[in-house]
Short mmCIF file of C-alpha atoms and ligand atoms in Angstrom, two decimals:
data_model
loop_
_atom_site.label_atom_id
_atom_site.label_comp_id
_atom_site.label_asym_id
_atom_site.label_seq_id
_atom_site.Cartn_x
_atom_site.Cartn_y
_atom_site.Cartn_z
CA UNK V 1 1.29 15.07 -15.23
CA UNK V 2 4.74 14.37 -14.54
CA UNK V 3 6.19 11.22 -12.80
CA UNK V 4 9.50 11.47 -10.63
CA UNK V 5 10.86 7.97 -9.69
CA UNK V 6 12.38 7.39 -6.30
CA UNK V 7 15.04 4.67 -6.85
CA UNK V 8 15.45 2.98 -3.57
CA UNK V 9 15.90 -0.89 -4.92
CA UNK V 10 13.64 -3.11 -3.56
CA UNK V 11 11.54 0.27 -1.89
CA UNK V 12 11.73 1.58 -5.04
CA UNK V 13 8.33 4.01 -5.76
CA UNK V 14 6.73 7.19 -8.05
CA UNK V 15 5.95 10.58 -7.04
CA UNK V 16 2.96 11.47 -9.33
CA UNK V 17 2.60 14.98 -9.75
CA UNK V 18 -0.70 16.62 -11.79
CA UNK V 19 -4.26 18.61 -11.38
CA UNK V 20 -7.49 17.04 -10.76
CA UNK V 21 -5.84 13.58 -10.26
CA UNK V 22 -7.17 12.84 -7.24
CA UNK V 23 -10.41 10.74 -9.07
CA UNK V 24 -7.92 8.60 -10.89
CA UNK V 25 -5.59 7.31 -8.29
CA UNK V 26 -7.44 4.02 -8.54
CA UNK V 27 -5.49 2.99 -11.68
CA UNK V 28 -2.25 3.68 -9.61
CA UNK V 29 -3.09 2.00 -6.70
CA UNK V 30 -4.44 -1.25 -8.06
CA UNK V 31 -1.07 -1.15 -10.22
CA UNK V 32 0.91 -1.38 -6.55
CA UNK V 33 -0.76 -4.88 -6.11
CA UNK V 34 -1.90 -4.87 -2.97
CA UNK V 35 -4.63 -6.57 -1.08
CA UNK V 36 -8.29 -5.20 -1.32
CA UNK V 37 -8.57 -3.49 1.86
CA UNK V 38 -7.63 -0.10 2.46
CA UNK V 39 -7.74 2.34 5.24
CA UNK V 40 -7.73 6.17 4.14
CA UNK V 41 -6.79 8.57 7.22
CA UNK V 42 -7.33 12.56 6.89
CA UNK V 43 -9.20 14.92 8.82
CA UNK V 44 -13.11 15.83 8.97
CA UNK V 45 -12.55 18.79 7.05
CA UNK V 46 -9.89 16.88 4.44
CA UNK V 47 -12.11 14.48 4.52
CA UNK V 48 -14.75 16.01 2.53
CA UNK V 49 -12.53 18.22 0.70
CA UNK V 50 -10.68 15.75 -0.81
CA UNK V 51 -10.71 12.18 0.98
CA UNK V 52 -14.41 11.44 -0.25
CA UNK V 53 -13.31 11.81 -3.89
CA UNK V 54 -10.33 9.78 -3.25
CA UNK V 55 -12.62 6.66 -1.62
CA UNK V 56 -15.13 6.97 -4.46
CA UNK V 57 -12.21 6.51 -7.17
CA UNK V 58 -11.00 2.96 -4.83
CA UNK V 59 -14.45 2.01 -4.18
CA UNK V 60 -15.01 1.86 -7.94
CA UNK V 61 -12.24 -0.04 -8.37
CA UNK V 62 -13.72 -2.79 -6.10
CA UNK V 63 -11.29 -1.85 -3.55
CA UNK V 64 -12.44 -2.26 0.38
CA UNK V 65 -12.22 0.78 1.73
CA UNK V 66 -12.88 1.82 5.67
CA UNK V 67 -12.36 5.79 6.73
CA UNK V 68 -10.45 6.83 9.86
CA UNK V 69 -10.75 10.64 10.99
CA UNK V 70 -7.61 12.12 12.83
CA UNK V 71 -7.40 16.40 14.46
CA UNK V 72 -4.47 17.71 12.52
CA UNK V 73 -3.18 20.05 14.84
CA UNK V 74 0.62 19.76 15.68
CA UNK V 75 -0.61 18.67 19.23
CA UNK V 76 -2.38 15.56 17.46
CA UNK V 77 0.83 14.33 16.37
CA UNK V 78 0.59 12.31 19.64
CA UNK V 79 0.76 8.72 20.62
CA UNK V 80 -2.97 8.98 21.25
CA UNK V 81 -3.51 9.47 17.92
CA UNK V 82 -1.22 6.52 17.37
CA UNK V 83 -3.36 4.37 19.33
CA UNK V 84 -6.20 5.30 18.02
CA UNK V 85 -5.68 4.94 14.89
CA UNK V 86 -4.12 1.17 15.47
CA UNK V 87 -7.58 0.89 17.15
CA UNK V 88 -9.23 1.48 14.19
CA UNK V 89 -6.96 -0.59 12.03
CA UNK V 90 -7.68 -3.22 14.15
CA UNK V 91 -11.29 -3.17 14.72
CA UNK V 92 -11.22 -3.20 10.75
CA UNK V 93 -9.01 -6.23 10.05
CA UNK V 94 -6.28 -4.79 8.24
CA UNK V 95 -3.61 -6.80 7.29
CA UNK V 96 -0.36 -7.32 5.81
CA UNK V 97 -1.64 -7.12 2.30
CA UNK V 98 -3.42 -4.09 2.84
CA UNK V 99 -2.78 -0.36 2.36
CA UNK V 100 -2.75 2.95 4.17
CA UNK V 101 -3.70 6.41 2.19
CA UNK V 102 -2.81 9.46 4.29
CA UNK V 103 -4.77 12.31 2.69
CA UNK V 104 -3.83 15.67 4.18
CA UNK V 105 -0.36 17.77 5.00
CA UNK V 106 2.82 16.68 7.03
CA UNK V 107 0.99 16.08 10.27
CA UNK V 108 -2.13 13.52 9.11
CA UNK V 109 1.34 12.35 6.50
CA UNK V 110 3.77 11.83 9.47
CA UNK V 111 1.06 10.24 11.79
CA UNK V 112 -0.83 7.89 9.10
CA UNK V 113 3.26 6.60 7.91
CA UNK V 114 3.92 6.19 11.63
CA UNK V 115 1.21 3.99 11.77
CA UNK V 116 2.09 2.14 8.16
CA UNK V 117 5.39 1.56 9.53
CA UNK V 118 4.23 -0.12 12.83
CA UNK V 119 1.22 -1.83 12.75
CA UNK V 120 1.86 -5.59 12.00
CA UNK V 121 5.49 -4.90 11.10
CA UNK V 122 4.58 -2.59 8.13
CA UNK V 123 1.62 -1.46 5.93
CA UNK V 124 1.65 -0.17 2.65
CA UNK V 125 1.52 3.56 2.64
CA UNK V 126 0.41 5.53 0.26
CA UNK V 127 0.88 9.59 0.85
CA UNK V 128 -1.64 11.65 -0.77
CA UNK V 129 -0.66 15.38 0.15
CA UNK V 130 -2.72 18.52 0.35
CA UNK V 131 -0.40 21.26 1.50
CA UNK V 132 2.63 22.59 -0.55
CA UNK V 133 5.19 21.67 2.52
CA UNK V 134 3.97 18.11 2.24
CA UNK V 135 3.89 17.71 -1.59
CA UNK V 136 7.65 19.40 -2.08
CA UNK V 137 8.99 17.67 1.23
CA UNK V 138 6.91 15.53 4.35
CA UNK V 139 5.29 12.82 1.64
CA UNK V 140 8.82 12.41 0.07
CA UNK V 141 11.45 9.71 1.94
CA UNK V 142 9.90 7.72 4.20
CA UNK V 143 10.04 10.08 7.46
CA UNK V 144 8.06 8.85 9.81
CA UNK V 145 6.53 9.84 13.59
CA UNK V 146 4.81 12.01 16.02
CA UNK V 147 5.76 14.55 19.31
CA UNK V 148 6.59 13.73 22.69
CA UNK V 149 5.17 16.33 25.35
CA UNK V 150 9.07 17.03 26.13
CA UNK V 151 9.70 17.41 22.08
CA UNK V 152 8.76 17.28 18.39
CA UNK V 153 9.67 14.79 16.70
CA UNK V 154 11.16 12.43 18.73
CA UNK V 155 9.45 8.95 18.24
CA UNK V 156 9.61 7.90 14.23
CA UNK V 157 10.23 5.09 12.14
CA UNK V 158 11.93 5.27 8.45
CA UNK V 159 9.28 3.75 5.98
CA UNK V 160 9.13 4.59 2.46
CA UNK V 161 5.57 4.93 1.06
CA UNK V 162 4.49 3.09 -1.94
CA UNK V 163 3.19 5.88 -4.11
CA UNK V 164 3.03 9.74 -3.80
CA UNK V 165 -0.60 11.13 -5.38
CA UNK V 166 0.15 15.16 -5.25
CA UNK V 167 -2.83 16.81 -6.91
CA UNK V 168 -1.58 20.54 -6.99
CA UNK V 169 -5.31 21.68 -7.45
CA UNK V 170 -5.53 20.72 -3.43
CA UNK V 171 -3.64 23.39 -2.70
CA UNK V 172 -6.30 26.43 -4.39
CA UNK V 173 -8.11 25.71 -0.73
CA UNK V 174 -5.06 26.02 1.41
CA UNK V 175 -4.81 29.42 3.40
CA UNK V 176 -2.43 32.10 2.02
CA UNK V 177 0.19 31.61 5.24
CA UNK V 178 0.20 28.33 5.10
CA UNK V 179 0.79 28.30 1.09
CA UNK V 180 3.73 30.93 2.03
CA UNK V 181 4.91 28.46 4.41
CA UNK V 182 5.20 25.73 1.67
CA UNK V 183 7.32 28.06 -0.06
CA UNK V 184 9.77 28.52 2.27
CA UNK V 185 11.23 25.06 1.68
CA UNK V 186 10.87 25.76 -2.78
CA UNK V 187 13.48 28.32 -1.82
CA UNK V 188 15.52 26.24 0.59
CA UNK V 189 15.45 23.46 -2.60
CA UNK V 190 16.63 26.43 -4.91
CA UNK V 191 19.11 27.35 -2.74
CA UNK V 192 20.50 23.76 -1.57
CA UNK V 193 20.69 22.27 -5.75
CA UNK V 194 18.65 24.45 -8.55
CA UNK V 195 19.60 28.38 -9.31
CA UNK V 196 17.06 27.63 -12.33
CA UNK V 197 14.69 27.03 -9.73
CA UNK V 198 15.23 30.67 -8.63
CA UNK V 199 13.87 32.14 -12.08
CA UNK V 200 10.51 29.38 -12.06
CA UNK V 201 9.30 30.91 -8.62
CA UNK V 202 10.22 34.41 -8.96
CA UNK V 203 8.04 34.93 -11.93
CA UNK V 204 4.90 33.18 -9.83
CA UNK V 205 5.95 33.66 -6.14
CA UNK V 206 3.80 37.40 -5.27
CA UNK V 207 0.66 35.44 -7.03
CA UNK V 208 1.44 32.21 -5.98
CA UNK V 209 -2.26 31.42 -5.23
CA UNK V 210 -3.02 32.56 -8.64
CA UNK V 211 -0.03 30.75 -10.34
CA UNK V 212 -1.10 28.32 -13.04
CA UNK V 213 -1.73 24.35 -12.47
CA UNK V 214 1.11 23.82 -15.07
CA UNK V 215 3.34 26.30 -12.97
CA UNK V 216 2.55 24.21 -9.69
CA UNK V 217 3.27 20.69 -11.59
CA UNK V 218 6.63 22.57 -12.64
CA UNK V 219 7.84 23.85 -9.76
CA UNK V 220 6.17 20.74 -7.12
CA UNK V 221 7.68 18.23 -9.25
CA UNK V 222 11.06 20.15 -9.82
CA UNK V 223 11.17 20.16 -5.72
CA UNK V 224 10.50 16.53 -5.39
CA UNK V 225 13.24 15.37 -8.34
CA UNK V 226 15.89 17.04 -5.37
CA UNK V 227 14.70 15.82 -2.62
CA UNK V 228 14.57 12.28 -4.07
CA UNK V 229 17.83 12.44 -5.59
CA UNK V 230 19.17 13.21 -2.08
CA UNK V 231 17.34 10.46 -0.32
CA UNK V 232 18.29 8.12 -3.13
CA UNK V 233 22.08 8.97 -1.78
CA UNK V 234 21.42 8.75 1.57
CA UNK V 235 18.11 7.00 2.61
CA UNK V 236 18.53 7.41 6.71
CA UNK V 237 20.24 10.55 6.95
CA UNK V 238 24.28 9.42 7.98
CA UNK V 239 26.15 12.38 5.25
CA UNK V 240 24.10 14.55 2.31
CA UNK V 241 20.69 14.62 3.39
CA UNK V 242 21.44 16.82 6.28
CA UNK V 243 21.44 19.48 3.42
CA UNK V 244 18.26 19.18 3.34
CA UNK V 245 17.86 20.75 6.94
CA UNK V 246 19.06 24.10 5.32
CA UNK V 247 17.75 26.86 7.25
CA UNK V 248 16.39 24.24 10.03
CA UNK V 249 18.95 25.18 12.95
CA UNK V 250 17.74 28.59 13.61
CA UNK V 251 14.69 27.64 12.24
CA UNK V 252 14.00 24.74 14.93
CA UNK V 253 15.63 27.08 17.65
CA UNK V 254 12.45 29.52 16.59
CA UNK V 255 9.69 27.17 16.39
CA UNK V 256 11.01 25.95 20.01
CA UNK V 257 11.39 29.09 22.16
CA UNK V 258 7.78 30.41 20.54
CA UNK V 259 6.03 26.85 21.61
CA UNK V 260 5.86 25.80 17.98
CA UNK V 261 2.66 28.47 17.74
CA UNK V 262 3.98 32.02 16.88
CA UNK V 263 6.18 31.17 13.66
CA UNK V 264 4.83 28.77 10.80
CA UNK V 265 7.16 26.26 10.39
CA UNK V 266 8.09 27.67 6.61
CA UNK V 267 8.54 31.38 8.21
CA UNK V 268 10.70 29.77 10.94
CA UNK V 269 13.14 28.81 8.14
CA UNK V 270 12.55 31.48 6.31
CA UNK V 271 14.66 33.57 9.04
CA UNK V 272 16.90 30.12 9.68
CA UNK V 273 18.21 30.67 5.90
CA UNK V 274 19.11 34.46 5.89
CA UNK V 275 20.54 33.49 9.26
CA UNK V 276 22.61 30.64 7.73
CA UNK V 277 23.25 32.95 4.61
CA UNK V 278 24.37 35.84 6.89
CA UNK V 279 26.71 33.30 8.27
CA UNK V 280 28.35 32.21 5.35
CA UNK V 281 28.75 35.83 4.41
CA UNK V 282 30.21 36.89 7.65
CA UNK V 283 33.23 34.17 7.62
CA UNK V 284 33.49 34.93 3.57
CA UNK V 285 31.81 31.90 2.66
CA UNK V 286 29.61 33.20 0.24
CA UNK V 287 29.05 36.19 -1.81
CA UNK V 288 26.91 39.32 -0.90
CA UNK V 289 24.63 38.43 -3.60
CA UNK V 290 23.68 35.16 -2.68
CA UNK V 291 22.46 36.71 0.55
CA UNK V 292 20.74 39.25 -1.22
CA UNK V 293 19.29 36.65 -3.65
CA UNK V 294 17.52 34.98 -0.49
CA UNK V 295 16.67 37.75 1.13
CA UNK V 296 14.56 39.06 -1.70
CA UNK V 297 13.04 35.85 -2.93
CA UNK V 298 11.67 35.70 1.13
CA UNK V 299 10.19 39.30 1.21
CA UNK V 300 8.54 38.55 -2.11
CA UNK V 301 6.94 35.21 -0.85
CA UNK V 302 5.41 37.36 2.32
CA UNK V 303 7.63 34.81 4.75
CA UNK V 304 9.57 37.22 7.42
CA UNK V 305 12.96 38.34 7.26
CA UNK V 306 13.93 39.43 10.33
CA UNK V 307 13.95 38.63 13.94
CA UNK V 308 11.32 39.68 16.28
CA UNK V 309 12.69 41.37 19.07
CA UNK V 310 9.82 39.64 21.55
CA UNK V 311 11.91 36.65 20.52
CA UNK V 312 14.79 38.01 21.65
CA UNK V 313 18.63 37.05 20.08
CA UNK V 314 20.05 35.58 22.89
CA UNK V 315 17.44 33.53 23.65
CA UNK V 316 17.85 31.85 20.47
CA UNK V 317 21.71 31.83 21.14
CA UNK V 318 20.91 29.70 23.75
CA UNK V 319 18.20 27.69 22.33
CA UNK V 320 20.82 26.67 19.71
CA UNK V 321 23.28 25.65 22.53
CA UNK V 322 21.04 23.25 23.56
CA UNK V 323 20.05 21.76 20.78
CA UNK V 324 23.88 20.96 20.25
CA UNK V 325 24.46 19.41 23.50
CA UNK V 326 21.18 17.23 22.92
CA UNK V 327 22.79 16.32 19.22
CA UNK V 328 25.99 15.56 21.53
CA UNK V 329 27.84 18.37 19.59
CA UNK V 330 27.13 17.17 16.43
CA UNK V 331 25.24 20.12 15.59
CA UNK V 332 26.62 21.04 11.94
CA UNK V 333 25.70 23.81 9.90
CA UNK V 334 23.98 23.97 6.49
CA UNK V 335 25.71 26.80 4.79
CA UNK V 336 25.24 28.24 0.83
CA UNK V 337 28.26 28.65 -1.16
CA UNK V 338 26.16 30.14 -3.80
CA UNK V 339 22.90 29.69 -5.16
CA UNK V 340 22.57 25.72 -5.92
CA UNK V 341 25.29 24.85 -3.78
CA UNK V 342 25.59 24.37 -0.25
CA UNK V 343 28.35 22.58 2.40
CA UNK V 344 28.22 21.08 5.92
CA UNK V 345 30.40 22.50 8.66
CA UNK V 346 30.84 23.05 12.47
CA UNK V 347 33.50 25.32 12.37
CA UNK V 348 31.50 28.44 12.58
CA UNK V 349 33.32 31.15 15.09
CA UNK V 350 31.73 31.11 18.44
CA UNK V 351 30.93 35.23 17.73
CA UNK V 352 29.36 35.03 14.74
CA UNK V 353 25.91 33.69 15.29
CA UNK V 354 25.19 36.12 18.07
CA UNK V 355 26.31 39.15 15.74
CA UNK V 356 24.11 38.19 12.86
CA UNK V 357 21.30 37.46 14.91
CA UNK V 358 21.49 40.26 16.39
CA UNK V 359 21.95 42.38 13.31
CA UNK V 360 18.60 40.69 11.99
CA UNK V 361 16.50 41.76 14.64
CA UNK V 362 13.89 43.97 14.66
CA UNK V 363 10.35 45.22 16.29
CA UNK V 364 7.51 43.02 16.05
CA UNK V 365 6.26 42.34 12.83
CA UNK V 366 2.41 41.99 11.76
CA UNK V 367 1.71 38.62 10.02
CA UNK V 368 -1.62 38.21 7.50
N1 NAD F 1 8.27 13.58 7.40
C1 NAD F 1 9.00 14.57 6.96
O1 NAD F 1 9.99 14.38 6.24
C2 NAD F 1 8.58 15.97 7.30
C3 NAD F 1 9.21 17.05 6.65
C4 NAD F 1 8.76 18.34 6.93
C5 NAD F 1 7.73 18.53 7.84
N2 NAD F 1 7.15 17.47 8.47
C6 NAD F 1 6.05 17.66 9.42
O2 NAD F 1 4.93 18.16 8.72
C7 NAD F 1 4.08 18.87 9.62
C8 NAD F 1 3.60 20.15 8.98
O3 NAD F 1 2.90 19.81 7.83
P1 NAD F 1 2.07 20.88 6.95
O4 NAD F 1 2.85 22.11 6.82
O5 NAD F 1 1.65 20.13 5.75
O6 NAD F 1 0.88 21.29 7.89
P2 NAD F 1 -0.37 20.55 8.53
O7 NAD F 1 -0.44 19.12 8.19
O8 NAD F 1 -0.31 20.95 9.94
O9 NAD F 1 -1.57 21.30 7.82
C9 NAD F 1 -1.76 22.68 8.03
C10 NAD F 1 -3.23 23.04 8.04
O10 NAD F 1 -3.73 23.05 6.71
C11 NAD F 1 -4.93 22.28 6.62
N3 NAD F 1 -4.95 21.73 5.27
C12 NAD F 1 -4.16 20.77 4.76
N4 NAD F 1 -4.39 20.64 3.44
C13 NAD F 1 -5.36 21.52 3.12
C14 NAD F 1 -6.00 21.88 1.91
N5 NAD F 1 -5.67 21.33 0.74
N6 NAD F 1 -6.96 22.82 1.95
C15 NAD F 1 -7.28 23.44 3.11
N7 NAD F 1 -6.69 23.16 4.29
C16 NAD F 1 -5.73 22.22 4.28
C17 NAD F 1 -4.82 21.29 7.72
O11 NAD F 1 -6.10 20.84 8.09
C18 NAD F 1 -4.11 22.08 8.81
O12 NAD F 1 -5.04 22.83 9.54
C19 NAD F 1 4.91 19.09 10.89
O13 NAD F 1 4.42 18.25 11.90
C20 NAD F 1 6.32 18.67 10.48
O14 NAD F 1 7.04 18.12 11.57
C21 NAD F 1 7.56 16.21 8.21
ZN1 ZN F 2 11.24 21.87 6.80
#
């Protein structure tokens, strides 16, 4: 088991990584000192995948425990689901003493914290995650929200969660894409602050669903010691923790033009960080071998390294155009200088991104 701390003074919390912790989370919870009543929300099938076990450990505990189911599609990241969900908090008394446990990945994380973060002014929240995108990044620094119709993302609150549970034995029932997808951002961490990082998942990452619990504590809780040191610099996102959205810009402009349904979100940055290395190659940045570095550490996970051509490169050109003039030109990049380091700029030639995007576009590729 390994422990990372999150030192945020008086929001100060643990990430607990290990296997087959979920039936001993009791311990940590009754250490937060909370009230007795909790509300877990997860999904039907989360739910008795994991979210039982979790409610039997609390219940044994003597802890008060009422069960609220949520869909965990990306279109469920709604305000009805918001409303719903205060509903239920409602109709079972929850109050300031008490505690949320979101059991499930980034979208049953983002909704249940958006929830914690509202509802009377603030809930505790504790994040239990099940995928490997929400146990390296979503449960991780107090991110908080759900989609409008007109985009995703765009209603959140910042609220840290008390405690992080990440039980890497979860993920043996995740499907192989979406356990590629989770990969994706391991790379993006070895890329943005730990070349060791590199070695760790290249020796697991074609048998990742075989790798070893000990290898998932490793590499989960290796993720999670970056991410936190980042947020510990810059809780609400004003300077470094923008290098955390490494890959993101192309990767956003992909999820968008393909309705968020074509592209995982993890292959969508897969392609946003060759794209950003490319980049940083083309105006001599970076080295060719930190390109080729990425490039082969994403073919080996399975995520996609080029462009389909359905997508089409100027579409994305434009997509990213956009997305500037919504950010009032504030769009920066996330470029790698080499492996473990990476800078923020917005001085990248007007030509460039076309040409590389173009360059890294082929025929449609066939996804497992
Ligand atoms: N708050 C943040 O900082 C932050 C960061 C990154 C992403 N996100 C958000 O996270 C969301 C994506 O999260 P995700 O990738 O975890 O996907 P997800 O929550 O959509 O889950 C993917 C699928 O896997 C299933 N699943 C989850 N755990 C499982 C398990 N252990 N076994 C079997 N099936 C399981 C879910 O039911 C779902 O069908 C997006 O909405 C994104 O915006 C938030
Ligand atoms: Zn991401």
């Amino acid at each position: 088991m390994k422990r990372v701390p999150v030192s945020l003074g008086e929001r100060s919390y643990e990430i607990v990584i290990g296997s087959g912790i979920l039936s001993t989370i009791a311990d940590a919870v009754k250490g937060l000192g909370l009230g007795a009543k909790m509300m877990i929300i997860t999904s039907t099938r989360l739910w008795s995948l994991y979210g039982r076990t979790v409610q039997d450990s609390l219940a044994a505990r003597g802890f008060d425990i009422s069960v609220a189911h949520m869909n965990d599609d990306e279109e469920s990241k709604s305000v009805q689901t918001v409303m719903s969900l205060y509903d239920k908090l409602v109709e079972n008394e929850l109050d300031r003493n008490s505690g949320i446990i979101a059991v499930g990945g980034g979208v049953v994380g983002d909704v249940a914290g958006f929830a914690a973060a509202t509802f009377m002014r603030g809930l505790h929240l504790v994040q239990v995650p099940t995928t490997l995108l929400a146990q390296v990044d979503s449960s991780i620094g107090g991110k908080t929200g759900f989609n409008l119709p007109t985009g995703k993302n765009l209603v959140g609150a910042f609220h840290q969660p008390s405690l992080v549970w990440a039980d890497v034995s979860t993920l043996r029932t995740l499907s192989e894409r979406e356990l590629r997808s989770g990969l994706a951002e391991v790379i993006k961490y070895a890329v943005i602050a730990d070349p060791g990082l590199v070695d760790a998942i290249e020796h697991s990452i074609r048998l990742l669903s075989k790798a070893s619990n000990e290898t998932l504590v490793e590499i989960v809780s290796r993720c999670c010691s970056i991410k936190a040191r980042i947020v510990e610099q810059d809780e609400r996102e004003h300077g470094v923790r923008s290098v955390l959205n490494y890959g993101h810009t192309v990767g956003h402009a992909l999820e968008a033009l393909t309705n968020y349904k074509y592209y995982t979100h993890g292959e969508a940055i897969a392609i946003g960080m060759i794209a950003a290395a490319r980049i940083a190659r083309e105006i001599n940045a970076t080295d060719q071998n930190t390109v080729e570095i990425q490039e082969r550490l994403i073919g080996a996970a399975g995520l996609p390294t080029r462009i389909d051509s359905s997508v089409g490169w100027q579409s994305i050109v434009d997509q990213l155009a956009k997305d500037k003039k919504r950010l009032a030109g504030r769009a920066r990049w996330v470029l790698p200088k080499t492996i473990g380091e990476v800078f923020l700029t917005d001085e990248v030639p007007l030509n460039v991104v076309p040409r590389v995007l173009k360059n890294m576009t082929t025929p449609m590729e066939s996804k497992a």
